[in-house]
PDB file of C-alpha atoms in Angstrom:
ATOM      1  CA  MET M   1     -95.273 190.632 269.304  1.00 51.00           C
ATOM      2  CA  ALA M   2     -92.350 191.220 266.811  1.00 52.00           C
ATOM      3  CA  GLU M   3     -90.878 192.857 270.105  1.00 59.00           C
ATOM      4  CA  LEU M   4     -91.295 190.104 271.944  1.00 48.00           C
ATOM      5  CA  ALA M   5     -90.025 187.770 269.020  1.00 51.00           C
ATOM      6  CA  GLN M   6     -86.371 189.517 268.699  1.00 55.00           C
ATOM      7  CA  MET M   7     -86.394 189.733 272.593  1.00 57.00           C
ATOM      8  CA  PHE M   8     -86.298 186.205 272.731  1.00 59.00           C
ATOM      9  CA  ASP M   9     -83.588 186.150 269.570  1.00 68.00           C
ATOM     10  CA  ASP M  10     -81.389 189.102 271.003  1.00 75.00           C
ATOM     11  CA  ARG M  11     -81.224 186.322 274.052  1.00 83.00           C
ATOM     12  CA  LYS M  12     -80.314 183.909 271.798  1.00 92.00           C
ATOM     13  CA  LYS M  13     -76.174 182.356 271.810  1.00 92.00           C
ATOM     14  CA  TRP M  14     -74.291 180.379 269.318  1.00 94.00           C
ATOM     15  CA  PHE M  15     -73.150 176.698 271.216  1.00 94.00           C
ATOM     16  CA  GLN M  16     -70.474 174.695 269.841  1.00 93.00           C
ATOM     17  CA  ILE M  17     -71.448 171.589 270.572  1.00 94.00           C
ATOM     18  CA  TYR M  18     -69.537 167.995 270.402  1.00 92.00           C
ATOM     19  CA  THR M  19     -71.305 165.014 268.793  1.00 94.00           C
ATOM     20  CA  GLN M  20     -71.541 161.071 268.777  1.00 93.00           C
ATOM     21  CA  PRO M  21     -69.526 159.950 266.147  1.00 92.00           C
ATOM     22  CA  HIS M  22     -70.058 160.507 263.180  1.00 93.00           C
ATOM     23  CA  ALA M  23     -73.062 161.909 263.796  1.00 95.00           C
ATOM     24  CA  GLU M  24     -72.968 165.988 262.747  1.00 96.00           C
ATOM     25  CA  LYS M  25     -75.662 165.901 260.050  1.00 96.00           C
ATOM     26  CA  LYS M  26     -78.038 163.498 262.063  1.00 97.00           C
ATOM     27  CA  LEU M  27     -77.675 165.588 264.390  1.00 97.00           C
ATOM     28  CA  ASN M  28     -78.398 169.559 262.850  1.00 97.00           C
ATOM     29  CA  ARG M  29     -81.401 167.694 260.872  1.00 97.00           C
ATOM     30  CA  LYS M  30     -82.713 167.095 264.539  1.00 97.00           C
ATOM     31  CA  LEU M  31     -81.587 169.881 265.835  1.00 97.00           C
ATOM     32  CA  GLU M  32     -83.610 172.193 262.502  1.00 96.00           C
ATOM     33  CA  ALA M  33     -86.956 169.900 262.808  1.00 96.00           C
ATOM     34  CA  LEU M  34     -87.106 171.138 266.434  1.00 94.00           C
ATOM     35  CA  GLY M  35     -86.702 174.964 265.108  1.00 95.00           C
ATOM     36  CA  PHE M  36     -83.965 175.578 266.455  1.00 95.00           C
ATOM     37  CA  THR M  37     -80.961 177.438 264.288  1.00 95.00           C
ATOM     38  CA  SER M  38     -78.046 175.134 263.467  1.00 96.00           C
ATOM     39  CA  TYR M  39     -74.865 175.476 261.347  1.00 96.00           C
ATOM     40  CA  LEU M  40     -73.092 172.488 260.392  1.00 95.00           C
ATOM     41  CA  PRO M  41     -70.139 173.583 258.345  1.00 93.00           C
ATOM     42  CA  LEU M  42     -69.052 171.370 255.448  1.00 91.00           C
ATOM     43  CA  ARG M  43     -66.475 170.681 253.303  1.00 87.00           C
ATOM     44  CA  ARG M  44     -66.703 169.243 249.366  1.00 85.00           C
ATOM     45  CA  LEU M  45     -64.073 166.880 248.556  1.00 83.00           C
ATOM     46  CA  THR M  46     -63.387 164.614 245.163  1.00 84.00           C
ATOM     47  CA  ARG M  47     -63.747 160.912 246.539  1.00 83.00           C
ATOM     48  CA  GLN M  48     -62.076 158.428 244.003  1.00 85.00           C
ATOM     49  CA  TRP M  49     -63.025 154.905 244.296  1.00 80.00           C
ATOM     50  CA  SER M  50     -62.227 152.513 242.292  1.00 84.00           C
ATOM     51  CA  ASP M  51     -65.058 151.772 239.641  1.00 89.00           C
ATOM     52  CA  ARG M  52     -66.323 156.363 240.142  1.00 89.00           C
ATOM     53  CA  VAL M  53     -64.997 159.717 241.521  1.00 89.00           C
ATOM     54  CA  LYS M  54     -67.920 161.126 243.833  1.00 90.00           C
ATOM     55  CA  VAL M  55     -68.348 164.851 245.196  1.00 87.00           C
ATOM     56  CA  VAL M  56     -68.983 164.331 248.356  1.00 87.00           C
ATOM     57  CA  GLU M  57     -69.612 166.529 252.033  1.00 89.00           C
ATOM     58  CA  GLU M  58     -68.304 165.595 255.409  1.00 89.00           C
ATOM     59  CA  PRO M  59     -67.698 167.849 258.139  1.00 91.00           C
ATOM     60  CA  ALA M  60     -65.503 170.503 258.295  1.00 88.00           C
ATOM     61  CA  PHE M  61     -65.188 170.177 261.639  1.00 86.00           C
ATOM     62  CA  LYS M  62     -65.039 166.496 262.697  1.00 87.00           C
ATOM     63  CA  SER M  63     -67.719 165.483 265.610  1.00 89.00           C
ATOM     64  CA  TYR M  64     -68.855 169.231 265.910  1.00 91.00           C
ATOM     65  CA  LEU M  65     -71.513 171.886 264.590  1.00 94.00           C
ATOM     66  CA  PHE M  66     -73.106 174.355 265.500  1.00 95.00           C
ATOM     67  CA  ALA M  67     -76.325 176.281 267.504  1.00 96.00           C
ATOM     68  CA  LYS M  68     -77.947 178.680 267.782  1.00 96.00           C
ATOM     69  CA  LEU M  69     -79.485 178.335 271.307  1.00 94.00           C
ATOM     70  CA  LEU M  70     -81.956 180.330 274.937  1.00 92.00           C
ATOM     71  CA  PRO M  71     -80.142 178.260 277.595  1.00 87.00           C
ATOM     72  CA  GLU M  72     -83.093 176.791 278.036  1.00 89.00           C
ATOM     73  CA  GLU M  73     -83.537 175.203 275.180  1.00 93.00           C
ATOM     74  CA  MET M  74     -79.379 173.401 275.444  1.00 92.00           C
ATOM     75  CA  ARG M  75     -81.494 170.652 277.940  1.00 92.00           C
ATOM     76  CA  LEU M  76     -83.476 169.828 274.672  1.00 94.00           C
ATOM     77  CA  ALA M  77     -80.391 169.612 272.573  1.00 94.00           C
ATOM     78  CA  GLU M  78     -79.150 167.577 275.512  1.00 94.00           C
ATOM     79  CA  ARG M  79     -81.434 164.485 275.129  1.00 95.00           C
ATOM     80  CA  LEU M  80     -80.644 164.227 271.720  1.00 95.00           C
ATOM     81  CA  SER M  81     -78.948 161.035 270.767  1.00 95.00           C
ATOM     82  CA  GLU M  82     -76.053 162.215 268.683  1.00 96.00           C
ATOM     83  CA  PHE M  83     -75.023 164.876 271.491  1.00 95.00           C
ATOM     84  CA  SER M  84     -72.737 163.785 273.160  1.00 93.00           C
ATOM     85  CA  PHE M  85     -71.601 167.512 275.148  1.00 92.00           C
ATOM     86  CA  PHE M  86     -71.566 171.203 274.400  1.00 90.00           C
ATOM     87  CA  VAL M  87     -67.838 172.150 274.536  1.00 87.00           C
ATOM     88  CA  SER M  88     -66.888 175.098 277.652  1.00 82.00           C
ATOM     89  CA  TYR M  89     -63.567 175.854 279.343  1.00 73.00           C
ATOM     90  CA  ASP M  90     -63.690 175.072 283.307  1.00 60.00           C
ATOM     91  CA  GLY M  91     -64.544 178.652 284.830  1.00 55.00           C
ATOM     92  CA  GLY M  92     -61.776 177.708 287.362  1.00 51.00           C
ATOM     93  CA  ASP M  93     -61.939 180.734 290.545  1.00 52.00           C
ATOM     94  CA  ASN M  94     -64.182 182.478 288.924  1.00 48.00           C
ATOM     95  CA  GLY M  95     -67.585 180.758 290.473  1.00 50.00           C
ATOM     96  CA  HIS M  96     -68.908 180.772 287.182  1.00 53.00           C
ATOM     97  CA  GLY M  97     -68.136 177.414 287.170  1.00 63.00           C
ATOM     98  CA  LYS M  98     -68.550 176.359 282.961  1.00 74.00           C
ATOM     99  CA  VAL M  99     -67.288 178.902 280.646  1.00 80.00           C
ATOM    100  CA  PHE M 100     -68.170 178.547 276.485  1.00 84.00           C
ATOM    101  CA  PRO M 101     -66.842 179.993 273.947  1.00 85.00           C
ATOM    102  CA  ASN M 102     -67.799 183.263 272.988  1.00 86.00           C
ATOM    103  CA  ILE M 103     -69.232 182.378 269.384  1.00 89.00           C
ATOM    104  CA  THR M 104     -70.554 185.558 267.658  1.00 90.00           C
ATOM    105  CA  ASP M 105     -73.044 185.681 264.086  1.00 93.00           C
ATOM    106  CA  GLN M 106     -69.504 187.232 262.609  1.00 90.00           C
ATOM    107  CA  ASP M 107     -67.500 183.503 263.378  1.00 90.00           C
ATOM    108  CA  ILE M 108     -70.044 181.976 262.002  1.00 92.00           C
ATOM    109  CA  GLU M 109     -69.865 184.365 258.477  1.00 92.00           C
ATOM    110  CA  GLN M 110     -66.479 183.791 258.273  1.00 88.00           C
ATOM    111  CA  ILE M 111     -66.755 180.049 258.868  1.00 89.00           C
ATOM    112  CA  GLU M 112     -68.660 179.903 255.846  1.00 90.00           C
ATOM    113  CA  ALA M 113     -66.892 182.958 254.012  1.00 89.00           C
ATOM    114  CA  VAL M 114     -64.077 180.788 253.947  1.00 87.00           C
ATOM    115  CA  LEU M 115     -65.834 177.067 253.213  1.00 89.00           C
ATOM    116  CA  GLN M 116     -67.303 178.681 249.958  1.00 88.00           C
ATOM    117  CA  ALA M 117     -63.912 180.373 249.350  1.00 86.00           C
ATOM    118  CA  PHE M 118     -62.147 177.154 249.998  1.00 82.00           C
ATOM    119  CA  PRO M 119     -64.170 173.747 249.970  1.00 82.00           C
ATOM    120  CA  GLU M 120     -61.650 171.825 250.717  1.00 77.00           C
ATOM    121  CA  ALA M 121     -60.279 173.432 253.819  1.00 76.00           C
ATOM    122  CA  LEU M 122     -58.884 172.210 257.077  1.00 68.00           C
ATOM    123  CA  MET M 123     -59.990 172.237 260.405  1.00 66.00           C
ATOM    124  CA  TYR M 124     -56.482 172.266 263.250  1.00 56.00           C
ATOM    125  CA  GLU M 125     -56.660 172.686 266.238  1.00 52.00           C
ATOM    126  CA  ASP M 126     -54.677 176.319 267.379  1.00 46.00           C
ATOM    127  CA  ARG M 127     -51.739 174.865 269.440  1.00 40.00           C
ATOM    128  CA  ARG M 128     -50.306 173.713 266.291  1.00 36.00           C
ATOM    129  CA  LEU M 129     -50.311 177.286 264.394  1.00 36.00           C
ATOM    130  CA  LYS M 130     -48.514 178.990 267.455  1.00 40.00           C
ATOM    131  CA  LYS M 131     -45.540 179.463 264.883  1.00 50.00           C
ATOM    132  CA  GLY M 132     -45.470 181.690 261.747  1.00 63.00           C
ATOM    133  CA  ALA M 133     -46.221 184.938 261.165  1.00 68.00           C
ATOM    134  CA  GLN M 134     -49.193 186.833 261.406  1.00 74.00           C
ATOM    135  CA  VAL M 135     -50.656 188.077 257.997  1.00 72.00           C
ATOM    136  CA  VAL M 136     -54.092 189.539 256.481  1.00 73.00           C
ATOM    137  CA  ILE M 137     -55.687 188.608 253.633  1.00 75.00           C
ATOM    138  CA  ARG M 138     -55.764 191.925 251.246  1.00 69.00           C
ATOM    139  CA  GLU M 139     -57.530 190.389 248.422  1.00 69.00           C
ATOM    140  CA  GLY M 140     -60.605 188.570 246.707  1.00 74.00           C
ATOM    141  CA  SER M 141     -63.743 187.563 248.885  1.00 75.00           C
ATOM    142  CA  LEU M 142     -61.752 186.633 252.551  1.00 76.00           C
ATOM    143  CA  LYS M 143     -59.661 190.215 251.869  1.00 77.00           C
ATOM    144  CA  GLY M 144     -59.358 191.801 255.659  1.00 79.00           C
ATOM    145  CA  TYR M 145     -59.961 187.755 257.372  1.00 77.00           C
ATOM    146  CA  ARG M 146     -56.553 187.451 259.853  1.00 76.00           C
ATOM    147  CA  GLY M 147     -54.583 184.228 260.339  1.00 76.00           C
ATOM    148  CA  ALA M 148     -51.098 182.982 260.752  1.00 71.00           C
ATOM    149  CA  LEU M 149     -48.874 181.602 258.378  1.00 68.00           C
ATOM    150  CA  LEU M 150     -47.704 178.053 258.567  1.00 66.00           C
ATOM    151  CA  ALA M 151     -44.409 176.700 258.507  1.00 51.00           C
ATOM    152  CA  ASP M 152     -44.605 174.756 255.171  1.00 48.00           C
ATOM    153  CA  ALA M 153     -43.983 178.053 252.822  1.00 45.00           C
ATOM    154  CA  THR M 154     -44.185 176.623 249.472  1.00 47.00           C
ATOM    155  CA  ASP M 155     -47.559 175.334 249.663  1.00 53.00           C
ATOM    156  CA  ASN M 156     -48.461 179.532 251.021  1.00 57.00           C
ATOM    157  CA  LYS M 157     -50.979 177.534 253.424  1.00 65.00           C
ATOM    158  CA  VAL M 158     -53.028 179.818 256.112  1.00 67.00           C
ATOM    159  CA  ALA M 159     -55.041 179.200 259.163  1.00 69.00           C
ATOM    160  CA  LEU M 160     -57.064 181.491 259.555  1.00 66.00           C
ATOM    161  CA  ALA M 161     -58.030 181.806 263.443  1.00 64.00           C
ATOM    162  CA  LEU M 162     -62.322 181.094 264.199  1.00 61.00           C
ATOM    163  CA  GLN M 163     -62.541 183.593 267.871  1.00 56.00           C
ATOM    164  CA  GLY M 164     -63.107 181.727 271.233  1.00 59.00           C
ATOM    165  CA  LEU M 165     -62.872 178.344 268.675  1.00 64.00           C
ATOM    166  CA  SER M 166     -59.827 177.300 269.355  1.00 66.00           C
ATOM    167  CA  GLN M 167     -59.748 175.837 266.308  1.00 72.00           C
ATOM    168  CA  SER M 168     -58.943 177.681 262.699  1.00 74.00           C
ATOM    169  CA  LEU M 169     -59.423 176.835 259.084  1.00 74.00           C
ATOM    170  CA  VAL M 170     -56.232 175.918 257.038  1.00 74.00           C
ATOM    171  CA  ILE M 171     -56.598 177.122 253.780  1.00 75.00           C
ATOM    172  CA  THR M 172     -53.934 177.236 250.658  1.00 72.00           C
ATOM    173  CA  VAL M 173     -53.380 181.209 249.460  1.00 71.00           C
ATOM    174  CA  PRO M 174     -50.748 182.929 246.520  1.00 64.00           C
ATOM    175  CA  VAL M 175     -48.480 184.864 248.402  1.00 61.00           C
ATOM    176  CA  GLU M 176     -48.821 187.738 246.386  1.00 57.00           C
ATOM    177  CA  LEU M 177     -52.673 188.053 247.944  1.00 65.00           C
ATOM    178  CA  LEU M 178     -50.721 188.083 251.572  1.00 66.00           C
ATOM    179  CA  ASP M 179     -50.073 190.846 253.729  1.00 64.00           C
ATOM    180  CA  GLN M 180     -47.795 190.295 256.995  1.00 62.00           C
ATOM    181  CA  GLU M 181     -49.340 191.951 259.795  1.00 64.00           C
ATOM    182  CA  LEU M 182     -46.856 194.574 262.128  1.00 55.00           C
ATOM    183  CA  GLN M 183     -46.947 193.466 265.957  1.00 50.00           C
ATOM    184  CA  ALA M 184     -47.490 196.236 267.912  1.00 45.00           C
ATOM    185  CA  GLN M 185     -44.294 196.727 269.632  1.00 42.00           C
ATOM    186  CA  PRO M 186     -43.740 197.549 273.437  1.00 44.00           C
TER     187      PRO M 186
END
């Protein structure tokens, strides 16, 4: 019986889901109620109102969450009212139609680690992050993670690329904890 469960688990794949506006938490709860593995990365922010200060949690990636599903379970997720679509790319001439990003358990673990160490990290699309040196964090809980140093050197902002997602988490790291990654020369 354990072998059968492991076989199904091996076939499960992480999918990036685009939700209806402001429906990330509700969709996450519904997916979990159906017994699916889902992950909604949350940022912890301090909000100031005129009469109080409160710590709130909001999605790190607006309108996105992740679910680990079997291909046949995708149809159940699509039927939920908060669901919009599975993030995919055009397969072009390869004859495969849609191509889904290859999201690994390590990608999910990296998101969790970054948000735990930097709860106010911001999300940016990778296409905005083409400039800047490639860096590796040399110390601390994120030791070994690679990213791109953004143009704003005064704030030491680093974008940690999330493989296959076309997105990055932006954090502020003291410059003394960064080493520039040397690029291989052709």
